[in-house]
mmCIF file of C-alpha atoms and ligand atoms in Angstrom:
data_model
loop_
_atom_site.group_PDB
_atom_site.id
_atom_site.type_symbol
_atom_site.label_atom_id
_atom_site.label_comp_id
_atom_site.label_asym_id
_atom_site.label_seq_id
_atom_site.Cartn_x
_atom_site.Cartn_y
_atom_site.Cartn_z
ATOM 1 C CA UNK A 208 136.502 -111.907 182.709
ATOM 2 C CA UNK A 209 138.701 -114.924 181.939
ATOM 3 C CA UNK A 210 138.213 -116.276 178.420
ATOM 4 C CA UNK A 211 139.434 -119.732 177.340
ATOM 5 C CA UNK A 212 142.230 -119.607 174.768
ATOM 6 C CA UNK A 213 140.163 -121.172 171.967
ATOM 7 C CA UNK A 214 137.066 -119.116 172.766
ATOM 8 C CA UNK A 215 135.992 -115.534 172.536
ATOM 9 C CA UNK A 216 133.586 -113.749 174.826
ATOM 10 C CA UNK A 217 131.034 -111.959 172.667
ATOM 11 C CA UNK A 218 128.753 -109.676 174.647
ATOM 12 C CA UNK A 219 129.412 -111.835 177.701
ATOM 13 C CA UNK A 220 128.750 -115.161 175.959
ATOM 14 C CA UNK A 221 131.634 -117.552 175.433
ATOM 15 C CA UNK A 222 131.778 -118.942 171.889
ATOM 16 C CA UNK A 223 134.335 -121.059 170.080
ATOM 17 C CA UNK A 224 135.966 -119.525 167.037
ATOM 18 C CA UNK A 225 135.677 -122.026 164.181
ATOM 19 C CA UNK A 226 137.064 -119.975 161.332
ATOM 20 C CA UNK A 227 139.749 -120.232 158.703
ATOM 21 C CA UNK A 228 142.771 -117.970 158.950
ATOM 22 C CA UNK A 229 141.347 -115.510 156.415
ATOM 23 C CA UNK A 230 138.040 -114.989 158.184
ATOM 24 C CA UNK A 231 137.624 -111.545 159.638
ATOM 25 C CA UNK A 232 136.039 -110.823 162.976
ATOM 26 C CA UNK A 233 133.294 -108.976 161.092
ATOM 27 C CA UNK A 234 132.489 -112.092 159.046
ATOM 28 C CA UNK A 235 132.547 -114.245 162.158
ATOM 29 C CA UNK A 236 130.176 -111.934 164.035
ATOM 30 C CA UNK A 237 127.709 -111.510 161.173
ATOM 31 C CA UNK A 238 127.832 -114.892 159.443
ATOM 32 C CA UNK A 239 128.638 -117.345 162.227
ATOM 33 C CA UNK A 240 126.918 -115.611 165.134
ATOM 34 C CA UNK A 241 124.159 -113.751 163.255
ATOM 35 C CA UNK A 242 125.042 -110.462 164.940
ATOM 36 C CA UNK A 243 124.004 -108.194 162.087
ATOM 37 C CA UNK A 244 124.228 -104.894 163.973
ATOM 38 C CA UNK A 245 127.883 -104.492 163.057
ATOM 39 C CA UNK A 246 127.932 -103.124 159.519
ATOM 40 C CA UNK A 247 130.237 -103.671 156.577
ATOM 41 C CA UNK A 248 131.054 -100.542 154.627
ATOM 42 C CA UNK A 249 134.442 -100.157 152.972
ATOM 43 C CA UNK A 250 135.945 -103.506 154.106
ATOM 44 C CA UNK A 251 139.320 -101.742 154.168
ATOM 45 C CA UNK A 252 139.568 -100.251 157.646
ATOM 46 C CA UNK A 253 138.620 -96.766 156.478
ATOM 47 C CA UNK A 254 134.980 -96.030 157.357
ATOM 48 C CA UNK A 255 134.437 -97.326 160.905
ATOM 49 C CA UNK A 256 131.057 -98.922 160.164
ATOM 50 C CA UNK A 257 132.383 -102.254 161.454
ATOM 51 C CA UNK A 258 133.754 -100.910 164.761
ATOM 52 C CA UNK A 259 133.525 -103.258 167.734
ATOM 53 C CA UNK A 260 135.356 -103.318 171.048
ATOM 54 C CA UNK A 261 138.060 -105.941 171.617
ATOM 55 C CA UNK A 262 139.226 -105.983 175.215
ATOM 56 C CA UNK A 263 137.531 -102.594 175.488
ATOM 57 C CA UNK A 264 139.360 -100.974 172.584
ATOM 58 C CA UNK A 265 137.541 -99.892 169.411
ATOM 59 C CA UNK A 266 138.857 -101.489 166.239
ATOM 60 C CA UNK A 267 137.793 -102.193 162.703
ATOM 61 C CA UNK A 268 136.498 -105.748 162.651
ATOM 62 C CA UNK A 269 136.675 -105.892 158.833
ATOM 63 C CA UNK A 270 140.453 -106.086 158.970
ATOM 64 C CA UNK A 271 140.836 -107.966 162.270
ATOM 65 C CA UNK A 272 141.244 -111.739 161.992
ATOM 66 C CA UNK A 273 138.606 -113.701 163.864
ATOM 67 C CA UNK A 274 141.265 -116.030 165.226
ATOM 68 C CA UNK A 275 143.062 -113.060 166.791
ATOM 69 C CA UNK A 276 140.038 -112.556 169.044
ATOM 70 C CA UNK A 277 140.581 -115.895 170.768
ATOM 71 C CA UNK A 278 141.003 -115.409 174.489
ATOM 72 C CA UNK A 279 139.623 -111.865 174.284
ATOM 73 C CA UNK A 280 136.369 -110.088 174.992
ATOM 74 C CA UNK A 281 134.392 -108.634 172.107
ATOM 75 C CA UNK A 282 131.529 -106.194 172.480
ATOM 76 C CA UNK A 283 129.153 -105.344 169.652
ATOM 77 C CA UNK A 284 126.215 -102.993 169.368
ATOM 78 C CA UNK A 285 123.929 -105.849 170.439
ATOM 79 C CA UNK A 286 125.614 -105.763 173.844
ATOM 80 C CA UNK A 287 125.102 -102.065 174.423
ATOM 81 C CA UNK A 288 121.391 -101.927 175.170
ATOM 82 C CA UNK A 289 120.197 -103.466 178.394
ATOM 83 C CA UNK A 290 117.270 -105.874 178.230
ATOM 84 C CA UNK A 291 116.180 -104.481 174.884
ATOM 85 C CA UNK A 292 116.061 -100.895 176.160
ATOM 86 C CA UNK A 293 118.158 -98.269 174.422
ATOM 87 C CA UNK A 294 121.139 -96.986 176.360
ATOM 88 C CA UNK A 295 120.990 -93.324 177.350
ATOM 89 C CA UNK A 296 123.592 -92.560 174.682
ATOM 90 C CA UNK A 297 121.517 -94.307 172.013
ATOM 91 C CA UNK A 298 118.477 -92.297 173.081
ATOM 92 C CA UNK A 299 120.487 -89.059 173.095
ATOM 93 C CA UNK A 300 121.788 -89.787 169.604
ATOM 94 C CA UNK A 301 118.265 -90.208 168.281
ATOM 95 C CA UNK A 302 116.990 -87.113 170.106
ATOM 96 C CA UNK A 303 119.803 -84.969 168.706
ATOM 97 C CA UNK A 304 119.178 -86.082 165.129
ATOM 98 C CA UNK A 305 122.447 -88.002 165.091
ATOM 99 C CA UNK A 306 120.800 -90.994 163.439
ATOM 100 C CA UNK A 307 119.551 -90.658 159.892
ATOM 101 C CA UNK A 308 120.072 -93.674 157.619
ATOM 102 C CA UNK A 309 121.663 -95.357 160.636
ATOM 103 C CA UNK A 310 124.272 -97.337 158.748
ATOM 104 C CA UNK A 311 127.183 -95.733 160.571
ATOM 105 C CA UNK A 312 125.437 -95.592 163.945
ATOM 106 C CA UNK A 313 126.581 -98.889 165.510
ATOM 107 C CA UNK A 314 130.205 -98.033 164.744
ATOM 108 C CA UNK A 315 129.864 -94.554 166.232
ATOM 109 C CA UNK A 316 128.203 -95.946 169.336
ATOM 110 C CA UNK A 317 130.995 -98.451 169.931
ATOM 111 C CA UNK A 318 133.664 -95.786 169.505
ATOM 112 C CA UNK A 319 131.795 -93.420 171.822
ATOM 113 C CA UNK A 320 131.192 -96.129 174.396
ATOM 114 C CA UNK A 321 134.931 -96.704 174.660
ATOM 115 C CA UNK A 322 135.588 -92.964 174.870
ATOM 116 C CA UNK A 323 133.055 -92.431 177.655
ATOM 117 C CA UNK A 324 134.447 -95.311 179.681
ATOM 118 C CA UNK A 325 137.895 -93.677 179.539
ATOM 119 C CA UNK A 326 136.633 -90.144 180.052
ATOM 120 C CA UNK A 327 133.056 -89.689 181.275
ATOM 121 C CA UNK A 328 133.071 -85.970 180.446
ATOM 122 C CA UNK A 329 134.898 -85.392 177.158
ATOM 123 C CA UNK A 330 134.727 -81.957 175.580
ATOM 124 C CA UNK A 331 133.426 -81.571 172.007
ATOM 125 C CA UNK A 332 136.945 -81.548 170.549
ATOM 126 C CA UNK A 333 137.769 -84.823 172.262
ATOM 127 C CA UNK A 334 134.553 -86.356 170.960
ATOM 128 C CA UNK A 335 135.286 -85.167 167.438
ATOM 129 C CA UNK A 336 138.801 -86.597 167.613
ATOM 130 C CA UNK A 337 137.536 -89.927 168.955
ATOM 131 C CA UNK A 338 135.125 -90.386 166.045
ATOM 132 C CA UNK A 339 137.584 -89.233 163.395
ATOM 133 C CA UNK A 340 137.805 -92.829 162.144
ATOM 134 C CA UNK A 341 134.029 -93.134 161.780
ATOM 135 C CA UNK A 342 132.486 -91.796 158.601
ATOM 136 C CA UNK A 343 128.899 -90.559 158.437
ATOM 137 C CA UNK A 344 127.499 -89.463 155.103
ATOM 138 C CA UNK A 345 124.214 -88.128 156.491
ATOM 139 C CA UNK A 346 124.441 -86.103 159.676
ATOM 140 C CA UNK A 347 127.347 -83.686 159.344
ATOM 141 C CA UNK A 348 128.701 -84.931 162.716
ATOM 142 C CA UNK A 349 127.558 -81.935 164.790
ATOM 143 C CA UNK A 350 124.462 -83.766 166.003
ATOM 144 C CA UNK A 351 126.562 -86.728 167.077
ATOM 145 C CA UNK A 352 128.878 -84.517 169.119
ATOM 146 C CA UNK A 353 125.838 -82.715 170.579
ATOM 147 C CA UNK A 354 124.308 -86.046 171.588
ATOM 148 C CA UNK A 355 127.346 -86.908 173.684
ATOM 149 C CA UNK A 356 127.165 -83.525 175.413
ATOM 150 C CA UNK A 357 123.458 -84.048 176.101
ATOM 151 C CA UNK A 358 124.173 -87.434 177.646
ATOM 152 C CA UNK A 359 126.932 -86.273 179.968
ATOM 153 C CA UNK A 360 126.267 -86.717 183.677
ATOM 154 C CA UNK A 361 125.004 -83.561 185.348
ATOM 155 C CA UNK A 362 126.512 -82.379 188.659
ATOM 156 C CA UNK A 363 124.926 -84.518 191.353
ATOM 157 C CA UNK A 364 123.290 -86.771 188.782
ATOM 158 C CA UNK A 365 124.193 -89.899 186.871
ATOM 159 C CA UNK A 366 124.303 -90.842 183.225
HETATM 160 S S1 LIG B 1300 133.891 -101.730 156.941
HETATM 161 FE FE1 LIG B 1300 135.520 -101.784 158.346
HETATM 162 S S2 LIG B 1300 136.361 -99.804 158.348
HETATM 163 FE FE2 LIG B 1300 134.857 -99.767 156.767
HETATM 164 S S1 LIG B 1301 123.419 -91.686 159.557
HETATM 165 FE FE1 LIG B 1301 123.712 -92.297 157.490
HETATM 166 S S2 LIG B 1301 125.835 -92.642 157.290
HETATM 167 FE FE2 LIG B 1301 125.584 -91.838 159.278
#
């Protein structure tokens, strides 16, 4: 998708970035666009709660300048479900008990979405490595890794 230089594509919608130099992408998404699914935890690039995809790559939006997103595509948790229905990965995460308080969940889902696009069948070690930058204080991580395994395409089937 081609994005105009002074605009950013957010979940497929082109919007103009009207922010000062110090505004983070997280602030722009939450305060200017009202996309509250992306969470603010540490605000220091340490916890992963604010993870979004920029040009398909997961990054911490709390330390990424909004102006740096100009001309790029941004995907947030709001863009993951289709027509209000949970994605299969979202459903698998719930079924596996990988969602408890849910604060970390959008960040995990964005990181995992990028992983699964690169490698549709990661092994548990690859999943664990991918989410190493996402902190969860509730689940103990095993359920999150199990959810990815449960959502993997079966031979002859689709995700
Ligand atoms: S809020 Fe961005 S990494 Fe913690
Ligand atoms: S489910 Fe609570 S922090 Fe992860």
